[in-house]
Coordinates of C-alpha atoms in Angstrom, one line a residue:
M1 CA 0.0 0.0 0.0
Y2 CA 1.4 3.4 -1.0
P3 CA 1.8 5.7 2.1
L4 CA 0.1 9.0 2.3
P5 CA 2.3 11.9 3.5
I6 CA 2.1 13.3 7.0
I7 CA 0.4 16.7 6.8
E8 CA 2.6 18.4 9.3
D9 CA 5.8 17.1 7.7
L10 CA 4.5 18.2 4.2
L11 CA 3.9 21.7 5.5
Q12 CA 7.3 21.9 7.3
E13 CA 9.1 21.2 4.1
S14 CA 7.4 24.1 2.3
P15 CA 8.8 27.4 3.6
G16 CA 8.1 30.5 1.6
N17 CA 6.7 34.0 1.5
V18 CA 4.1 33.6 -1.3
F19 CA 1.7 30.6 -1.5
S20 CA -0.9 29.0 -3.8
T21 CA -3.3 26.1 -3.3
V22 CA -4.4 24.2 -6.3
D23 CA -7.3 21.7 -6.4
L24 CA -7.8 19.3 -9.2
Q25 CA -11.2 18.7 -10.9
K26 CA -12.4 15.1 -10.9
A27 CA -8.8 13.9 -10.6
F28 CA -9.8 10.4 -9.3
Y29 CA -11.9 9.7 -12.4
Q30 CA -8.9 10.3 -14.7
I31 CA -7.1 7.2 -13.3
P32 CA -8.4 4.2 -15.3
V33 CA -9.3 1.0 -13.5
A34 CA -7.5 -2.1 -14.8
E35 CA -9.6 -4.1 -17.2
E36 CA -9.7 -7.3 -15.0
D37 CA -10.8 -5.2 -12.0
I38 CA -13.6 -3.2 -13.4
E39 CA -16.2 -5.8 -12.4
K40 CA -15.1 -5.4 -8.8
T41 CA -16.4 -1.8 -8.8
A42 CA -20.0 -2.9 -9.7
V43 CA -22.9 -1.1 -8.0
T44 CA -26.5 -2.4 -8.2
T45 CA -29.2 0.1 -8.7
P46 CA -32.9 0.0 -9.6
F47 CA -31.9 1.0 -13.1
G48 CA -29.3 -1.8 -13.6
L49 CA -25.7 -2.7 -12.8
F50 CA -23.1 0.0 -13.2
E51 CA -19.3 -0.4 -13.2
F52 CA -16.6 2.3 -12.8
L53 CA -14.2 2.7 -15.7
G54 CA -12.3 5.3 -13.7
T55 CA -11.2 5.3 -10.1
S56 CA -13.9 6.0 -7.6
L57 CA -13.4 8.0 -4.4
G58 CA -14.7 5.2 -2.2
L59 CA -12.5 2.3 -3.3
R60 CA -10.0 0.8 -0.9
N61 CA -6.8 2.2 -2.4
S62 CA -8.1 5.1 -4.4
A63 CA -6.4 7.7 -2.2
Q64 CA -3.1 5.8 -2.3
S65 CA -3.3 5.4 -6.1
M66 CA -4.0 9.1 -6.5
Q67 CA -1.0 10.0 -4.2
R68 CA 1.3 7.8 -6.2
T69 CA 0.2 9.4 -9.4
M70 CA 0.6 13.0 -8.1
N71 CA 4.1 12.2 -6.7
H72 CA 5.1 10.9 -10.1
I73 CA 3.7 13.9 -12.0
L74 CA 5.3 16.5 -9.6
R75 CA 8.6 14.6 -9.2
N76 CA 10.6 17.3 -10.9
L77 CA 8.9 20.2 -9.1
P78 CA 10.4 20.5 -5.6
F79 CA 8.4 23.6 -4.8
A80 CA 5.0 21.8 -5.3
K81 CA 3.7 19.3 -2.7
A82 CA 0.6 17.2 -3.1
Y83 CA -1.7 15.6 -0.6
I84 CA -3.8 13.3 -2.7
D85 CA -5.3 15.9 -5.2
D86 CA -4.6 19.1 -3.2
I87 CA -1.4 20.8 -4.4
F88 CA 0.5 23.4 -2.3
V89 CA 3.1 25.7 -3.9
A90 CA 5.5 27.9 -1.9
S91 CA 8.0 30.4 -3.2
S92 CA 10.2 33.1 -1.8
S93 CA 9.0 36.0 -4.0
H94 CA 6.2 36.9 -6.4
E95 CA 8.5 36.7 -9.4
E96 CA 9.7 33.3 -8.5
H97 CA 6.1 32.2 -7.7
L98 CA 4.9 33.2 -11.2
A99 CA 7.6 31.1 -12.7
H100 CA 6.7 28.2 -10.4
L101 CA 3.1 28.4 -11.4
R102 CA 3.9 28.4 -15.1
Q103 CA 6.0 25.2 -14.6
L104 CA 3.2 23.6 -12.6
F105 CA 0.5 24.5 -15.2
T106 CA 2.6 23.1 -18.0
T107 CA 3.2 19.9 -16.1
L108 CA -0.5 19.4 -15.3
R109 CA -1.4 20.2 -18.9
E110 CA 0.9 17.5 -20.1
A111 CA -0.7 15.1 -17.6
N112 CA -4.1 16.1 -18.9
L113 CA -5.3 17.3 -15.5
K114 CA -7.7 20.1 -15.0
L115 CA -8.1 22.6 -12.1
N116 CA -11.1 23.4 -10.0
E117 CA -10.9 27.2 -10.3
Q118 CA -13.4 27.8 -7.5
K119 CA -11.2 26.0 -5.0
C120 CA -7.8 27.4 -6.1
T121 CA -6.0 30.3 -4.4
F122 CA -3.0 32.0 -6.1
G123 CA -0.3 34.3 -4.9
R124 CA -1.3 34.9 -1.3
R125 CA 0.7 35.7 1.8
E126 CA -1.8 33.6 3.9
V127 CA -3.6 30.5 2.7
L128 CA -5.7 27.7 4.2
Y129 CA -4.3 24.3 3.3
L130 CA -5.5 21.0 4.8
G131 CA -7.1 22.7 7.8
F132 CA -4.0 24.9 8.7
Q133 CA -3.5 28.6 8.3
V134 CA -0.1 28.9 6.5
T135 CA 1.9 32.2 6.6
P136 CA 5.6 33.1 6.1
D137 CA 6.1 32.5 9.8
G138 CA 4.7 28.9 9.8
F139 CA 1.4 27.2 10.2
S140 CA -1.2 27.1 12.9
P141 CA -4.9 26.4 13.5
P142 CA -7.2 28.8 11.6
D143 CA -9.4 31.2 13.6
A144 CA -12.6 29.5 12.4
K145 CA -11.5 26.1 13.8
I146 CA -10.4 27.7 17.0
Q147 CA -13.8 29.4 17.5
A148 CA -15.7 26.1 16.7
I149 CA -13.7 24.2 19.3
E150 CA -14.1 27.1 21.8
K151 CA -17.9 27.1 21.4
Y152 CA -18.2 23.3 21.6
A153 CA -20.8 22.3 24.2
K154 CA -19.9 20.0 27.0
P155 CA -20.3 16.4 25.8
T156 CA -23.0 14.3 27.3
D157 CA -21.9 10.8 26.0
A158 CA -18.9 9.0 24.7
T159 CA -19.5 9.8 21.1
E160 CA -19.6 13.5 21.6
L161 CA -16.5 13.4 23.8
R162 CA -14.5 11.4 21.2
R163 CA -15.6 13.9 18.6
F164 CA -14.3 16.8 20.7
L165 CA -11.0 15.0 21.3
G166 CA -10.6 14.2 17.6
M167 CA -11.2 17.9 16.6
L168 CA -8.6 18.9 19.2
N169 CA -5.9 16.4 18.4
Y170 CA -5.9 17.2 14.7
Y171 CA -3.8 20.2 15.9
R172 CA -2.0 18.3 18.6
Q173 CA 1.4 19.2 17.2
C174 CA 0.7 22.9 17.9
M175 CA -0.3 22.3 21.6
P176 CA 2.3 21.6 24.4
S177 CA 1.4 19.1 27.1
A178 CA -1.7 17.9 25.3
A179 CA -1.6 14.4 26.9
K180 CA -1.4 15.7 30.4
I181 CA -4.2 18.2 29.9
Q182 CA -6.5 15.7 28.2
A183 CA -5.8 12.8 30.7
P184 CA -8.9 13.4 32.9
L185 CA -11.1 13.3 29.8
H186 CA -9.7 10.0 28.6
E187 CA -10.4 8.6 32.1
L188 CA -14.1 9.4 31.5
L189 CA -14.1 7.0 28.5
K190 CA -12.7 4.0 30.4
G191 CA -15.2 1.2 31.1
L192 CA -18.0 2.6 28.9
K193 CA -19.9 -0.2 27.2
N194 CA -21.3 1.6 24.2
K195 CA -21.0 4.8 22.2
R196 CA -24.0 6.4 23.8
S197 CA -23.1 5.8 27.4
K198 CA -23.6 8.8 29.6
L199 CA -20.5 10.5 31.0
K200 CA -20.1 11.0 34.7
W201 CA -18.3 14.4 34.9
T202 CA -15.9 15.1 37.7
S203 CA -14.3 18.4 38.8
A204 CA -11.0 17.3 37.3
A205 CA -12.8 16.5 34.0
N206 CA -14.5 19.8 34.0
E207 CA -11.3 21.6 34.6
A208 CA -9.6 19.6 31.8
F209 CA -12.4 20.4 29.4
D210 CA -11.8 24.2 30.0
K211 CA -8.0 23.8 29.7
C212 CA -8.4 22.0 26.4
K213 CA -10.3 24.9 24.9
E214 CA -7.7 27.3 26.4
S215 CA -4.8 25.2 24.8
I216 CA -6.3 25.5 21.3
V217 CA -6.7 29.3 21.7
K218 CA -3.1 29.6 22.8
A219 CA -1.8 27.1 20.2
A220 CA 1.6 27.9 18.9
C221 CA 2.5 28.7 15.3
T222 CA 4.9 26.0 14.3
T223 CA 7.7 27.2 12.0
F224 CA 9.1 25.7 8.9
L225 CA 12.1 23.4 8.9
R226 CA 15.2 25.3 7.7
P227 CA 18.3 23.5 6.4
N228 CA 21.3 23.6 8.8
A229 CA 19.5 25.7 11.5
P230 CA 20.4 24.6 15.1
L231 CA 17.8 22.3 16.7
A232 CA 17.0 21.6 20.3
L233 CA 14.8 19.0 21.9
R234 CA 13.3 20.0 25.3
T235 CA 11.6 17.3 27.3
D236 CA 9.6 17.1 30.5
A237 CA 8.0 14.3 32.4
S238 CA 5.4 14.0 35.2
D239 CA 3.8 11.1 37.0
E240 CA 1.1 11.0 34.4
A241 CA 2.6 11.9 31.0
I242 CA 5.7 12.9 29.1
G243 CA 6.1 15.9 26.8
A244 CA 8.7 17.3 24.4
A245 CA 9.2 20.3 22.2
L246 CA 11.4 20.3 19.1
E247 CA 12.7 23.8 18.5
Q248 CA 14.7 25.6 15.8
Q249 CA 16.9 28.7 16.2
D250 CA 16.1 31.4 13.7
A251 CA 18.5 34.0 12.3
D252 CA 17.9 36.3 15.3
G253 CA 18.9 33.6 17.8
I254 CA 15.3 33.1 18.9
W255 CA 14.1 29.5 19.4
Q256 CA 10.9 28.8 17.5
P257 CA 8.8 25.6 17.9
L258 CA 8.8 23.0 15.1
G259 CA 6.3 20.8 17.0
F260 CA 5.2 19.3 20.3
F261 CA 4.9 15.7 21.4
S262 CA 3.1 14.3 24.4
K263 CA 1.9 10.9 25.6
K264 CA 0.1 9.6 28.6
L265 CA 2.1 7.0 30.6
D266 CA 0.8 3.5 31.2
S267 CA 0.9 1.8 34.5
T268 CA 4.4 0.4 34.0
Q269 CA 5.9 3.6 32.7
R270 CA 4.6 5.5 35.7
R271 CA 6.9 3.5 37.9
Y272 CA 10.0 4.6 36.0
S273 CA 12.4 6.9 37.8
T274 CA 12.5 10.6 36.8
Y275 CA 15.7 10.0 34.8
D276 CA 14.1 7.1 32.9
R277 CA 10.9 9.1 32.2
E278 CA 13.0 11.9 30.7
L279 CA 14.9 9.5 28.6
L280 CA 11.6 7.9 27.5
A281 CA 10.4 11.3 26.3
I282 CA 13.5 11.7 24.2
T283 CA 13.3 8.2 22.6
M284 CA 9.5 8.4 21.9
T285 CA 9.8 11.9 20.4
A286 CA 12.5 10.7 18.1
A287 CA 10.4 7.7 17.1
A288 CA 7.4 9.8 16.5
S289 CA 9.3 12.1 14.1
Q290 CA 8.7 10.4 10.8
K291 CA 11.3 12.5 9.0
S292 CA 14.0 12.0 11.8
Q293 CA 14.7 15.7 12.0
L294 CA 17.0 15.1 15.0
T295 CA 19.4 12.8 13.2
A296 CA 18.9 12.9 9.5
R297 CA 21.0 16.0 8.7
D298 CA 24.4 14.2 9.2
N299 CA 23.6 11.4 6.8
E300 CA 21.0 13.0 4.5
T301 CA 21.4 11.8 0.9
P302 CA 19.4 13.7 -1.8
S303 CA 17.4 11.6 -4.2
P304 CA 17.8 12.1 -8.0
P305 CA 14.7 13.2 -9.8
G306 CA 12.8 10.4 -11.5
E307 CA 11.2 7.1 -10.6
A308 CA 13.1 6.8 -7.4
Q309 CA 11.0 9.6 -5.9
E310 CA 8.2 7.0 -5.4
L311 CA 10.4 5.2 -2.9
P312 CA 12.3 7.9 -1.0
E313 CA 13.7 5.4 1.5
V314 CA 15.9 3.8 -1.2
A315 CA 18.4 6.7 -1.2
T316 CA 19.1 6.4 2.6
I317 CA 19.5 2.7 2.9
T318 CA 22.9 1.7 4.4
M319 CA 23.9 -1.9 4.3
P320 CA 26.4 -3.7 6.7
S321 CA 29.6 -4.8 5.0
R322 CA 28.6 -8.5 5.5
L323 CA 25.4 -7.8 3.6
S324 CA 26.5 -5.3 1.0
P325 CA 24.4 -4.8 -2.2
A326 CA 27.0 -6.6 -4.2
I327 CA 26.8 -9.7 -1.9
I328 CA 23.0 -9.7 -1.8
A329 CA 22.7 -9.3 -5.6
A330 CA 25.1 -12.2 -6.2
A331 CA 23.3 -14.4 -3.8
Q332 CA 19.9 -13.6 -5.3
E333 CA 21.1 -14.7 -8.7
E334 CA 21.8 -18.1 -7.3
D335 CA 18.8 -18.4 -5.1
E336 CA 16.1 -21.0 -6.2
E337 CA 13.5 -19.8 -3.7
L338 CA 13.3 -16.3 -5.1
T339 CA 10.7 -17.3 -7.7
D340 CA 8.4 -18.8 -5.0
A341 CA 8.8 -15.6 -2.9
Q342 CA 7.8 -13.5 -5.9
A343 CA 4.6 -15.4 -6.2
Q344 CA 3.6 -14.9 -2.5
P345 CA 0.7 -12.4 -2.2
S346 CA 2.2 -11.1 1.1
F347 CA 5.3 -9.8 -0.7
N348 CA 5.5 -7.1 -3.4
L349 CA 9.0 -7.7 -4.7
Q350 CA 10.5 -5.2 -7.1
Q351 CA 14.0 -4.6 -8.5
I352 CA 15.6 -1.6 -6.8
V353 CA 19.0 -0.2 -7.7
L354 CA 21.3 0.1 -4.7
D355 CA 24.9 1.3 -5.2
G356 CA 24.7 0.2 -8.8
Y357 CA 23.3 -3.3 -8.2
E358 CA 19.8 -4.4 -9.0
I359 CA 18.3 -6.1 -5.8
W360 CA 14.9 -7.6 -5.3
C361 CA 13.2 -5.8 -2.5
D362 CA 9.8 -5.9 -0.8
V363 CA 7.9 -2.6 -1.0
A364 CA 4.5 -3.8 0.2
H365 CA 4.4 -1.5 3.2
G366 CA 5.9 1.6 1.8
S367 CA 9.5 0.8 3.0
V368 CA 12.3 -1.0 1.1
R369 CA 13.4 -4.3 2.6
P370 CA 15.9 -6.4 0.6
Y371 CA 15.0 -10.1 0.1
L372 CA 17.7 -12.3 1.6
P373 CA 18.5 -15.8 0.2
A374 CA 18.9 -18.6 2.7
R375 CA 22.7 -18.4 3.0
L376 CA 22.6 -14.7 4.1
R377 CA 19.8 -15.0 6.7
R378 CA 22.0 -16.1 9.6
A379 CA 24.3 -13.1 9.0
A380 CA 21.4 -10.7 9.1
Y381 CA 20.3 -12.2 12.5
E382 CA 23.9 -11.9 13.9
I383 CA 24.2 -8.3 12.8
K384 CA 21.0 -7.4 14.7
H385 CA 21.3 -9.6 17.7
L386 CA 25.0 -10.1 18.7
P387 CA 25.9 -6.4 19.5
A388 CA 23.5 -6.0 22.4
H389 CA 21.6 -9.4 22.6
P390 CA 18.0 -8.0 22.6
G391 CA 15.1 -10.3 23.4
V392 CA 13.2 -12.6 21.1
K393 CA 10.6 -10.1 20.0
A394 CA 13.0 -7.1 19.7
T395 CA 15.4 -9.1 17.5
A396 CA 12.7 -10.5 15.3
R397 CA 11.2 -7.0 14.9
A398 CA 14.7 -5.5 14.1
V399 CA 15.5 -8.1 11.4
A400 CA 12.0 -7.9 9.9
E401 CA 12.1 -4.1 9.6
S402 CA 15.4 -4.3 7.5
F403 CA 15.1 -7.6 5.5
V404 CA 12.5 -10.0 4.3
W405 CA 12.2 -13.7 3.5
P406 CA 9.4 -16.2 4.1
G407 CA 8.9 -16.9 7.8
V408 CA 11.5 -14.3 8.9
R409 CA 10.1 -13.6 12.4
K410 CA 9.6 -17.3 13.2
E411 CA 13.1 -18.3 12.1
V412 CA 14.8 -15.3 13.9
S413 CA 12.8 -16.1 17.1
S414 CA 14.0 -19.7 17.0
W415 CA 17.7 -18.6 16.7
T416 CA 17.3 -16.1 19.5
R417 CA 15.9 -18.6 21.9
C418 CA 19.0 -20.8 21.2
C419 CA 21.5 -18.1 21.9
N420 CA 24.0 -19.4 24.5
A421 CA 25.0 -16.0 25.7
C422 CA 21.4 -15.0 26.4
Q423 CA 20.7 -18.3 28.2
L424 CA 23.8 -17.9 30.4
S425 CA 23.3 -14.2 31.4
K426 CA 19.5 -13.5 31.3
V427 CA 17.2 -14.3 34.1
S428 CA 14.3 -16.5 33.0
R429 CA 11.4 -18.1 34.9
H430 CA 11.9 -21.6 36.4
N431 CA 9.6 -24.1 37.9
R432 CA 9.5 -23.9 41.7
S433 CA 10.2 -27.2 43.6
A434 CA 7.6 -28.2 46.1
L435 CA 8.4 -27.7 49.8
G436 CA 9.6 -31.0 51.4
R437 CA 10.0 -32.2 55.0
F438 CA 13.2 -33.2 56.8
T439 CA 13.4 -36.4 58.9
E440 CA 13.2 -35.5 62.6
P441 CA 16.4 -36.6 64.3
D442 CA 16.3 -38.6 67.6
K443 CA 19.2 -36.7 69.2
V444 CA 20.9 -33.4 69.0
R445 CA 23.8 -33.1 66.4
T446 CA 23.0 -36.4 64.7
H447 CA 21.5 -35.0 61.5
P448 CA 23.6 -32.1 60.1
H449 CA 22.4 -29.8 57.3
R450 CA 24.3 -27.6 54.9
P451 CA 22.5 -24.3 54.3
D452 CA 24.7 -23.4 51.3
Q453 CA 23.7 -26.6 49.5
A454 CA 21.9 -25.6 46.3
A455 CA 18.4 -27.1 45.9
T456 CA 17.8 -29.3 43.0
R457 CA 15.2 -27.9 40.6
Q458 CA 12.7 -30.1 39.0

C-alpha cells in the first residue's frame, strides 16, 4: 500500500513568502481501472448494474493510487507538494512564484489534469491548506476552527467526547502538554460499554475540558524546517505523561517551535524513575518524528529526480559490509527460492537499484526491505542480535524491519531462543520445587544440614 504523506511534515518542508493552493477537478476519475478489476467496482441500482471505468473515491486504495500518481507527476517540481489531489506551492518571491506556477500548469497540462478554479487560491501571503493557516512564519490552527472548538458544548456521551478530542488532536502538534491536559477526559471513557453511554463528569474532567479549549486558543505557530539551522529538543516528564518540544533557532537567535509531542504514561511507565521518564520522552519523540529531524542531517542523501521519488527510502539505505548490495545481488542470482517468494501475495518484490546493483526488495508496506537468500539470513540475524543481545521479540522486529524472507520472524525467534550468551546471562522463569519435610532426628547433632547446598530444581 502506497503511504500518504504526514500533513505536518509536508507543510514543514514548504517554507516561503508567497503561497498558492491548487485543487484538481475530478482527478480520481482520470485514473483508469484495470480491465480485469472493473467488475469489482460494480454497483447495483434499480436501473441496472453500473461499473466504474475510472477510479472511484470510495475504493480501498483510491487515495493511495492518487497520491502515487501525483508524486510521479510532480517529481521534478520540488516547490510543489501534493496531498492526494490538493497541491501546495511555496515560493520566496512573487516573481519566483509566477515562474513556479507556469511550470506547474505546464506539467499538469501534459498530464491532462484540469483545475477546479473555484477551490484554487493564487499568490497569497496567507492561505488555508488541509485545515491549517499557512503564513511566512509557519502554520497554525485557523481562527474558524479555534472558534468552533471554543464554542463546543460540554459532551454528554462517549461519542460527543470522542468527537471533541478528535477535533482537538488534529492540531496536537501545535499544543504543548496535550496528553497531560486531556488525561482526565480519557479517564471518563474508560469502562464505557457503548458509544451512547452517559458521562459522569468530575471536577477534574470539567477543569480539563476548559483547559483543552484554552490550549487550542493559545496554540503555537509551528515554524518551517530550515536547512542547517540549530535544533533543540526540550523534554519534560510528570507522574502521568511525558512531553517534548522540538525547537529551531532562527537568524535572530530566537528558538521557534517545530512541533510538540506528548503521551500519557501507562501503569508500567509511571513506575519509572525521573531520569528514565525523561529518557523515555527523548526516545519516543525521536520515534514519532517520521522525518527523523533530530538525526537525518548528518547522513542525508538527496534523491535524484525520476522514478526513485516514489520510494524515497531507497536513497538512505545503508547496508552492513557483510550484507553489501554486491553480496545480496550475487546471492539472489543463485537463489532458487526467489521465484516462489515473488509469487507470494504477502510480498511485493520489485527490483531496486542500490549502489549500482539491482536487488529484489519488498515494497509492500511503503518501505524498502531487501530479500535475503537462505545463506545470508543467519548473517542478518547476527548483525541485529549479537551487538546487544536484545530479546526474542525485539530481535525479530529489528530483522523484519530491515530484511524480508518467508517466515522471517519465526526463524529469527528460534535462533534467538537458542543463543548461548542469552541463556547464560539473562534471568528466566523456572519451575519452583515443592516444599519438602526433613526427617526429625532422635538426638541433637545427629543429622547435620548444609544451608549453602543448592536445591535441586525439577
